[in-house]
Tab-separated table of C-alpha atoms in Angstrom:
chain	number	residue	atom	x	y	z
A	29	MET	CA	-55.624	-18.862	14.306
A	30	ARG	CA	-54.507	-15.662	15.683
A	31	ILE	CA	-51.824	-17.525	17.465
A	32	ASN	CA	-50.989	-19.538	14.487
A	33	HIS	CA	-50.556	-16.238	12.170
A	34	LEU	CA	-48.513	-14.397	14.909
A	35	LEU	CA	-46.281	-17.542	15.246
A	36	ALA	CA	-45.709	-17.707	11.604
A	37	GLY	CA	-45.051	-14.167	11.428
A	38	ALA	CA	-42.480	-14.314	14.078
A	39	LEU	CA	-40.969	-17.264	12.159
A	40	VAL	CA	-40.447	-15.127	9.162
A	41	ILE	CA	-38.843	-12.267	10.978
A	42	ALA	CA	-36.459	-14.472	12.293
A	43	SER	CA	-35.444	-15.778	9.081
A	44	VAL	CA	-34.995	-12.317	7.414
A	45	ALA	CA	-32.806	-11.171	10.700
A	46	MET	CA	-30.799	-14.222	10.406
A	47	ALA	CA	-30.473	-13.892	6.659
A	48	LEU	CA	-29.341	-10.097	7.139
A	49	SER	CA	-27.013	-11.211	10.015
A	50	ALA	CA	-25.402	-13.862	7.600
A	51	GLN	CA	-25.291	-11.181	4.751
A	52	ALA	CA	-23.666	-8.776	7.093
A	53	GLN	CA	-21.031	-11.239	8.339
A	54	ASN	CA	-19.949	-11.670	4.636
A	55	VAL	CA	-19.582	-8.094	4.092
A	56	ARG	CA	-17.632	-7.720	7.101
A	57	GLN	CA	-15.400	-10.528	6.175
A	58	LYS	CA	-15.120	-9.480	2.369
A	59	THR	CA	-14.680	-5.737	3.739
A	60	ASN	CA	-11.689	-7.024	5.961
A	61	GLY	CA	-10.203	-8.693	2.828
A	62	MET	CA	-10.729	-6.109	0.584
A	63	GLU	CA	-8.816	-3.482	2.945
A	64	GLU	CA	-5.532	-5.155	2.426
A	65	ILE	CA	-5.890	-5.468	-1.222
A	66	VAL	CA	-6.934	-2.095	-2.065
A	67	LEU	CA	-4.084	-0.316	0.451
A	68	ASP	CA	-1.758	-2.598	-1.028
A	69	ASN	CA	-2.692	-1.691	-4.759
A	70	ILE	CA	-2.540	2.099	-3.687
A	71	LEU	CA	0.901	1.517	-1.973
A	72	ALA	CA	2.127	-0.371	-5.209
A	73	ARG	CA	0.960	2.076	-7.770
A	74	THR	CA	3.787	4.019	-9.545
A	75	SER	CA	4.376	5.885	-12.854
A	76	ILE	CA	5.305	3.841	-15.758
A	77	ARG	CA	6.525	5.620	-18.733
A	78	ALA	CA	7.718	2.417	-21.104
A	79	TYR	CA	5.375	-0.024	-22.448
A	80	GLN	CA	5.294	-3.177	-24.085
A	81	ASP	CA	4.481	-3.318	-27.921
A	82	ARG	CA	1.025	-5.036	-26.865
A	83	PRO	CA	-2.417	-3.329	-27.204
A	84	VAL	CA	-4.712	-2.768	-24.171
A	85	GLU	CA	-7.846	-4.821	-24.565
A	86	GLN	CA	-11.067	-3.114	-25.019
A	87	ASP	CA	-12.699	-4.653	-22.004
A	88	LYS	CA	-9.923	-3.112	-19.572
A	89	ILE	CA	-10.230	0.289	-21.458
A	90	GLU	CA	-13.843	0.276	-20.376
A	91	LYS	CA	-13.193	-0.983	-16.607
A	92	LEU	CA	-10.511	2.294	-16.477
A	93	LEU	CA	-13.347	4.577	-17.966
A	94	ARG	CA	-15.906	3.028	-15.364
A	95	ALA	CA	-13.170	3.683	-12.728
A	96	GLY	CA	-12.891	7.359	-13.977
A	97	MET	CA	-16.677	8.036	-13.852
A	98	ALA	CA	-17.050	6.335	-10.337
A	99	ALA	CA	-15.322	9.174	-8.674
A	100	PRO	CA	-17.116	11.956	-6.385
A	101	SER	CA	-17.783	15.229	-7.866
A	102	ALA	CA	-19.034	18.390	-6.475
A	103	VAL	CA	-23.157	18.379	-6.597
A	104	ASP	CA	-22.468	15.175	-8.637
A	105	LYS	CA	-22.172	17.468	-11.696
A	106	ARG	CA	-19.570	14.772	-13.066
A	107	PRO	CA	-18.182	17.773	-15.300
A	108	TRP	CA	-15.755	15.320	-17.242
A	109	HIS	CA	-15.168	13.912	-20.705
A	110	PHE	CA	-12.723	11.102	-21.659
A	111	ILE	CA	-11.056	10.963	-24.900
A	112	VAL	CA	-9.980	7.490	-25.815
A	113	VAL	CA	-6.828	7.462	-28.266
A	114	THR	CA	-5.647	4.426	-29.860
A	115	ASP	CA	-4.702	5.711	-33.168
A	116	ARG	CA	-1.008	5.785	-33.824
A	117	GLN	CA	-0.886	9.311	-35.586
A	118	VAL	CA	-3.010	10.773	-33.012
A	119	LEU	CA	-0.736	9.583	-30.194
A	120	GLN	CA	2.115	10.832	-31.693
A	121	GLY	CA	0.275	14.546	-32.045
A	122	LEU	CA	-0.484	14.217	-28.320
A	123	SER	CA	3.486	13.499	-27.594
A	124	GLN	CA	4.291	16.547	-29.512
A	125	ALA	CA	1.626	18.759	-28.203
A	126	ASN	CA	2.884	18.003	-24.634
A	127	PRO	CA	6.317	17.611	-23.918
A	128	ASN	CA	5.434	15.628	-20.825
A	129	ALA	CA	3.695	13.076	-22.766
A	130	GLY	CA	6.373	12.460	-25.017
A	131	MET	CA	6.011	8.413	-23.998
A	132	ALA	CA	2.494	8.264	-25.760
A	133	ALA	CA	4.275	8.047	-29.286
A	134	LYS	CA	5.427	4.495	-28.307
A	135	ALA	CA	2.392	3.922	-26.084
A	136	PRO	CA	-1.036	1.823	-26.878
A	137	LEU	CA	-3.374	4.002	-25.280
A	138	ALA	CA	-3.790	7.312	-24.077
A	139	ILE	CA	-6.863	8.620	-22.182
A	140	VAL	CA	-7.064	12.432	-22.309
A	141	VAL	CA	-9.211	13.696	-19.026
A	142	CYS	CA	-11.097	16.737	-20.096
A	143	GLY	CA	-13.309	19.193	-18.047
A	144	ASP	CA	-16.651	20.005	-19.746
A	145	LYS	CA	-17.654	23.577	-18.888
A	146	THR	CA	-21.237	23.103	-19.597
A	147	LYS	CA	-21.374	20.463	-16.504
A	148	ALA	CA	-19.439	22.453	-14.209
A	149	LEU	CA	-20.676	23.973	-10.768
A	150	THR	CA	-21.649	27.243	-11.689
A	151	ARG	CA	-21.341	28.866	-8.486
A	152	VAL	CA	-17.831	27.415	-7.939
A	153	PRO	CA	-16.926	27.068	-11.534
A	154	ASP	CA	-12.957	25.833	-11.014
A	155	TYR	CA	-14.574	22.702	-8.905
A	156	TRP	CA	-14.322	20.856	-12.316
A	157	VAL	CA	-10.472	20.959	-11.527
A	158	GLN	CA	-10.741	18.628	-8.585
A	159	ASP	CA	-13.433	16.476	-9.884
A	160	VAL	CA	-11.109	15.531	-12.970
A	161	SER	CA	-8.260	15.077	-10.989
A	162	ALA	CA	-10.396	12.445	-8.503
A	163	ALA	CA	-11.196	10.809	-11.834
A	164	THR	CA	-7.923	10.876	-12.975
A	165	GLU	CA	-6.336	9.030	-9.502
A	166	ASN	CA	-9.295	6.437	-10.288
A	167	ILE	CA	-8.038	5.661	-13.708
A	168	LEU	CA	-4.634	5.268	-12.359
A	169	LEU	CA	-5.214	2.870	-9.595
A	170	ALA	CA	-7.373	0.760	-11.870
A	171	ALA	CA	-4.619	0.244	-13.993
A	172	GLN	CA	-2.443	-0.802	-11.403
A	173	ALA	CA	-5.027	-3.324	-10.509
A	174	MET	CA	-5.315	-4.959	-13.868
A	175	GLY	CA	-1.372	-5.036	-14.209
A	176	LEU	CA	-1.092	-1.782	-16.398
A	177	GLY	CA	1.263	0.620	-16.221
A	178	ALA	CA	0.280	4.310	-16.378
A	179	VAL	CA	1.436	7.655	-15.859
A	180	TRP	CA	-0.302	11.385	-15.431
A	181	THR	CA	0.975	13.845	-17.755
A	182	GLY	CA	-0.213	17.548	-16.918
A	183	THR	CA	-1.568	19.928	-19.502
A	184	TYR	CA	-3.961	22.286	-18.034
A	185	PRO	CA	-3.446	25.169	-16.629
A	186	VAL	CA	-0.631	25.719	-19.358
A	187	ALA	CA	-2.150	27.903	-22.020
A	188	ASP	CA	-0.050	26.791	-24.665
A	189	ARG	CA	-0.325	22.940	-23.805
A	190	CYS	CA	-4.004	23.094	-23.899
A	191	GLU	CA	-4.235	24.984	-27.233
A	192	LYS	CA	-2.112	22.217	-28.716
A	193	VAL	CA	-3.708	19.032	-27.374
A	194	ALA	CA	-7.345	20.716	-28.050
A	195	ALA	CA	-5.989	21.229	-31.543
A	196	THR	CA	-4.859	17.721	-31.922
A	197	LEU	CA	-8.141	16.211	-30.597
A	198	SER	CA	-10.430	18.783	-32.475
A	199	LEU	CA	-11.840	19.763	-29.071
A	200	PRO	CA	-15.135	22.226	-28.865
A	201	GLU	CA	-14.278	25.582	-26.647
A	202	HIS	CA	-16.009	24.105	-23.736
A	203	ILE	CA	-13.877	21.178	-23.658
A	204	VAL	CA	-10.844	21.732	-21.489
A	205	PRO	CA	-8.038	19.383	-21.377
A	206	PHE	CA	-6.735	18.697	-18.447
A	207	CYS	CA	-4.235	15.652	-18.270
A	208	THR	CA	-3.141	12.923	-20.677
A	209	ILE	CA	-3.006	9.800	-19.085
A	210	VAL	CA	-0.670	7.314	-21.069
A	211	VAL	CA	-1.307	3.519	-20.736
A	212	GLY	CA	0.172	0.318	-21.524
A	213	TYR	CA	1.654	-3.111	-20.366
A	214	PRO	CA	4.812	-2.179	-18.324
A	215	GLU	CA	8.105	-3.343	-20.197
A	216	ARG	CA	9.620	-3.699	-16.840
A	217	ASN	CA	8.567	-4.134	-13.301
A	218	GLN	CA	9.394	-0.912	-11.204
A	219	MET	CA	9.265	-0.589	-7.561
A	220	PRO	CA	7.245	2.281	-6.273
A	221	LYS	CA	8.667	5.098	-3.882
A	222	ASN	CA	8.442	5.111	-0.289
A	223	LYS	CA	6.591	8.280	-0.132
A	224	TRP	CA	5.721	8.127	3.562
A	225	ASP	CA	6.893	11.535	5.439
A	226	GLU	CA	5.483	12.593	8.997
A	227	SER	CA	6.912	16.006	8.592
A	228	ASN	CA	3.892	16.577	5.952
A	229	ILE	CA	1.372	15.996	8.845
A	230	SER	CA	-0.035	18.307	11.518
A	231	TYR	CA	-2.560	17.621	13.895
A	232	ASN	CA	-5.693	19.890	15.053
A	233	THR	CA	-3.322	22.917	14.198
A	234	TYR	CA	-0.539	23.522	11.448
A	235	GLY	CA	2.539	22.260	13.191
A	236	GLY	CA	0.585	20.332	16.067
A	237	THR	CA	1.779	16.790	16.963
A	238	ARG	CA	0.012	13.676	17.198
A	239	PRO	CA	-1.677	12.745	20.189
A	240	GLU	CA	-0.877	9.956	22.223
A	241	VAL	CA	-3.662	7.523	22.618
A	242	ALA	CA	-3.536	4.292	24.038
A	243	VAL	CA	-4.341	1.407	21.640
A	244	GLU	CA	-7.253	-0.627	22.576
A	245	PRO	CA	-6.941	-4.669	22.325
A	246	VAL	CA	-8.125	-6.004	19.112
A	247	ALA	CA	-10.787	-8.602	19.742
A	248	GLY	CA	-10.162	-12.133	18.313
A	249	THR	CA	-8.550	-15.245	19.261
A	250	PHE	CA	-4.699	-16.415	17.569
A	251	HIS	CA	-5.251	-19.717	15.404
A	252	GLU	CA	-2.045	-21.097	14.325
A	253	PHE	CA	-1.749	-21.441	10.660
A	254	THR	CA	0.533	-23.078	8.160
A	255	VAL	CA	2.972	-20.362	6.213
A	256	THR	CA	3.337	-23.048	2.898
A	257	GLU	CA	-0.438	-23.218	2.715
A	258	ASP	CA	-2.345	-20.455	4.148
A	259	PHE	CA	0.200	-17.611	3.403
A	260	LEU	CA	-1.347	-15.721	0.155
A	261	LEU	CA	0.130	-12.472	0.608
A	262	ASN	CA	2.510	-10.840	-2.089
A	263	PRO	CA	6.102	-11.465	-0.792
A	264	PHE	CA	7.668	-8.597	-2.864
A	265	ASN	CA	5.549	-6.050	-0.890
A	266	TYR	CA	4.566	-7.759	2.241
A	267	PHE	CA	6.960	-5.521	4.482
A	268	SER	CA	6.245	-2.329	2.963
A	269	GLN	CA	2.377	-2.697	2.612
A	270	LEU	CA	0.245	-0.824	5.037
A	271	GLY	CA	3.238	1.306	6.560
A	272	GLY	CA	5.620	-1.710	7.563
A	273	LEU	CA	5.535	-4.207	10.228
A	274	LEU	CA	7.235	-4.880	13.532
A	275	VAL	CA	9.900	-6.806	14.419
A	276	CYS	CA	10.177	-7.790	18.095
A	277	ALA	CA	12.898	-9.489	19.930
A	278	GLY	CA	13.883	-9.908	23.814
A	279	ASP	CA	12.717	-12.098	26.771
A	280	ARG	CA	10.186	-11.926	29.472
A	281	GLU	CA	12.685	-9.432	31.273
A	282	GLN	CA	12.889	-7.171	28.531
A	283	SER	CA	12.207	-6.766	24.803
A	284	ASN	CA	11.779	-4.187	22.011
A	285	ALA	CA	10.072	-3.534	18.892
A	286	MET	CA	10.399	-1.319	15.900
A	287	THR	CA	8.625	-1.144	12.439
A	288	ILE	CA	10.248	-2.368	9.563
A	289	GLY	CA	9.780	-1.784	5.622
A	290	TRP	CA	12.615	-4.175	4.527
A	291	GLY	CA	12.408	-8.171	4.609
A	292	ALA	CA	12.188	-11.238	2.675
A	293	LEU	CA	10.185	-14.323	2.799
A	294	GLY	CA	10.819	-17.741	1.347
A	295	THR	CA	12.904	-20.966	1.510
A	296	LEU	CA	16.710	-21.777	2.260
A	297	TRP	CA	18.947	-24.924	2.838
A	298	GLY	CA	16.138	-27.174	2.191
A	299	HIS	CA	12.810	-27.006	0.504
A	300	ASN	CA	11.111	-27.628	3.763
A	301	THR	CA	12.746	-24.739	5.708
A	302	ASN	CA	10.807	-21.726	5.675
A	303	THR	CA	12.717	-18.477	6.369
A	304	VAL	CA	11.898	-14.841	7.046
A	305	THR	CA	14.703	-12.265	6.543
A	306	VAL	CA	14.760	-8.923	8.257
A	307	TYR	CA	17.350	-6.276	8.442
A	308	VAL	CA	18.225	-3.843	11.455
A	309	ALA	CA	20.495	-1.040	11.680
A	310	GLU	CA	23.339	-1.493	14.049
A	311	LYS	CA	22.714	1.719	15.863
A	312	ARG	CA	18.932	0.803	16.540
A	313	PHE	CA	17.972	-0.379	20.250
A	314	THR	CA	16.482	-3.394	18.826
A	315	HIS	CA	19.556	-4.538	17.046
A	316	ASP	CA	20.903	-5.238	20.666
A	317	PHE	CA	18.025	-7.974	21.174
A	318	MET	CA	18.556	-9.585	17.931
A	319	GLU	CA	22.109	-10.168	18.646
A	320	LYS	CA	21.462	-11.782	21.948
A	321	CYS	CA	18.426	-13.631	21.378
A	322	ASP	CA	17.677	-16.828	19.562
A	323	TYR	CA	14.301	-16.011	18.446
A	324	PHE	CA	12.224	-13.093	16.987
A	325	THR	CA	8.768	-12.309	15.801
A	326	ILE	CA	7.368	-10.338	13.130
A	327	MET	CA	4.057	-8.748	13.396
A	328	THR	CA	1.048	-6.924	11.451
A	329	PHE	CA	-1.210	-4.493	13.024
A	330	LYS	CA	-4.560	-2.798	11.355
A	331	ASP	CA	-3.907	0.305	13.654
A	332	LYS	CA	-1.426	2.359	12.081
A	333	ASN	CA	-0.632	4.466	15.178
A	334	VAL	CA	1.273	1.446	16.148
A	335	LEU	CA	3.600	1.251	13.020
A	336	ARG	CA	4.110	5.121	13.361
A	337	TYR	CA	4.989	5.493	17.084
A	338	MET	CA	7.327	2.389	16.780
A	339	GLY	CA	8.935	3.678	14.007
A	340	THR	CA	9.477	7.055	15.273
A	341	LYS	CA	10.261	6.492	19.043
A	342	SER	CA	13.307	4.858	20.415
A	343	GLY	CA	13.116	2.100	23.096
A	344	ARG	CA	16.163	3.840	24.775
A	345	ASP	CA	13.868	6.471	25.661
A	346	GLY	CA	11.179	4.276	27.451
A	347	ASP	CA	8.816	1.399	27.051
A	348	LYS	CA	7.186	1.993	23.632
A	349	ALA	CA	4.635	-0.845	24.169
A	350	ALA	CA	3.526	0.383	27.465
A	351	ALA	CA	3.123	3.508	26.056
A	352	LEU	CA	1.057	2.409	23.449
A	353	GLY	CA	-0.902	0.195	25.600
A	354	LEU	CA	0.187	-3.050	24.125
A	355	HIS	CA	-0.008	-6.287	25.841
A	356	VAL	CA	2.891	-8.210	25.733
A	357	ALA	CA	2.520	-12.111	25.282
A	358	TYR	CA	5.152	-14.629	24.691
A	359	THR	CA	5.525	-18.143	22.622
A	360	GLU	CA	6.420	-21.491	24.217
A	361	ASN	CA	10.069	-20.402	23.361
A	362	GLY	CA	9.510	-16.854	25.384
A	363	THR	CA	9.515	-14.724	22.459
A	364	PRO	CA	7.563	-11.648	23.046
A	365	TYR	CA	4.933	-10.458	20.694
A	366	TYR	CA	1.703	-8.279	21.155
A	367	GLU	CA	-1.815	-9.673	21.821
A	368	GLU	CA	-3.000	-6.506	19.645
A	369	ALA	CA	-1.424	-7.689	16.426
A	370	GLU	CA	-3.159	-9.300	13.491
A	371	CYS	CA	-0.563	-11.721	12.394
A	372	VAL	CA	2.559	-13.515	14.353
A	373	ILE	CA	5.346	-15.371	12.753
A	374	GLU	CA	7.864	-16.404	14.897
A	375	CYS	CA	11.205	-17.328	14.028
A	376	LYS	CA	14.502	-18.990	15.339
A	377	THR	CA	17.538	-17.001	14.124
A	378	MET	CA	19.757	-19.409	11.525
A	379	TYR	CA	22.210	-16.644	10.332
A	380	SER	CA	23.153	-13.305	10.967
A	381	GLN	CA	25.753	-10.756	9.356
A	382	ALA	CA	26.242	-7.030	9.248
A	383	PHE	CA	26.418	-5.685	5.854
A	384	ASP	CA	30.250	-5.177	4.442
A	385	PRO	CA	30.233	-2.173	2.236
A	386	SER	CA	33.291	-3.542	0.691
A	387	HIS	CA	31.117	-6.039	-0.965
A	388	PHE	CA	28.520	-3.692	-2.397
A	389	ARG	CA	28.551	-4.348	-6.463
A	390	ASP	CA	25.865	-1.577	-7.148
A	391	ASP	CA	25.485	2.136	-6.311
A	392	VAL	CA	22.063	1.815	-4.648
A	393	PRO	CA	23.505	0.682	-1.315
A	394	ARG	CA	26.417	3.155	-1.467
A	395	GLU	CA	24.204	5.983	-1.963
A	396	PHE	CA	21.503	4.762	0.612
A	397	TYR	CA	24.334	4.687	3.236
A	398	ASP	CA	25.701	7.803	2.154
A	399	GLY	CA	24.936	9.952	5.186
A	400	PHE	CA	22.804	7.400	6.869
A	401	GLY	CA	22.834	7.963	10.654
A	402	ALA	CA	21.858	4.334	12.046
A	403	GLY	CA	24.875	2.596	10.367
A	404	TYR	CA	25.089	-0.355	8.373
A	405	HIS	CA	22.413	-2.846	8.551
A	406	SER	CA	22.592	-6.349	10.036
A	407	PHE	CA	20.531	-9.172	8.453
A	408	TYR	CA	18.904	-11.789	10.483
A	409	ILE	CA	17.684	-15.184	8.632
A	410	GLY	CA	15.184	-16.992	10.755
A	411	LYS	CA	13.443	-20.201	10.565
A	412	VAL	CA	9.631	-20.090	10.742
A	413	VAL	CA	8.735	-21.880	13.649
A	414	LYS	CA	5.204	-20.514	14.346
A	415	ALA	CA	2.563	-18.654	12.560
A	416	MET	CA	-0.672	-17.060	14.127
A	417	LYS	CA	-3.412	-14.730	12.802
A	418	LYS	CA	-6.563	-13.712	14.446
């Protein structure tokens, strides 16, 4: 009888362990998928100041507020208060009280984020500023995720603005208006700025450079997939999300890769011709390989060190892949890629051409190349011949 009880207990423990293992696996899978979604949302956020004549639904307003209240705060004091403004006259008043919030006059919604001094940490009273700043950013990111546009307009610590906003909203003395988030459905799409700037980063001490660390191989096996069926990412920000992608070209004797943030995915010259377009400046070392080789690969990486290093070092100065500890592999066509990549798309170049400045029809490219030291870009349209992911 005792043995039967022990066996039954062991079976229960085994069942629980299997359930927990399956649950952990599901969590890992969801986490891996969420990473790209969350980071993509952060990088895609931009300030929107013009809105459609369309109200923001109440359920979305509540989600924005829930996101704000999910922010961290010192000693969990949560010293915030949110004033939701949808009344046209009050919105007009906010636009006059704060010169930065002029767009509120034509917006359907504003959320005035305030600090509640009665809830603030007493021993360090100014911590409420950090707490409500975190709440404000959460609201901005939630707006982006729901297809809304928003802009952070500052009020505190400008005394005159604080007084006028407080008067407009009839705020008691202990409630301090920190900022006004103006929200609505964007009138038009607006591309985010690339704000990445390594000069703003130091390691270990001010001015310290990043230590060179070998990249550990990523566990997992590549499996081929069909781009028309299994590629579910947004093609408009695929090249810019997560800090960029790598483009690599060469052969078994020599190859080089570089980080890129420009590109296009789609079809061309027939609905079954799936294409990738990449752009490489004429003075880049990789440009030589793109010119002489028929194939190239684009790759995604989870390890941001790879993208940063490949984007700041030149292959003329040494083997960048070897410096990072990357392992070079080759497709059946002899096209190089790295075993540490998460996704690899191999392309056969169908067309290439350098930009001709006489054909620029807008000031955007003219201004970009004014003083750009790497020369004009060449673009390469490649037919997708193979796609693999971990």
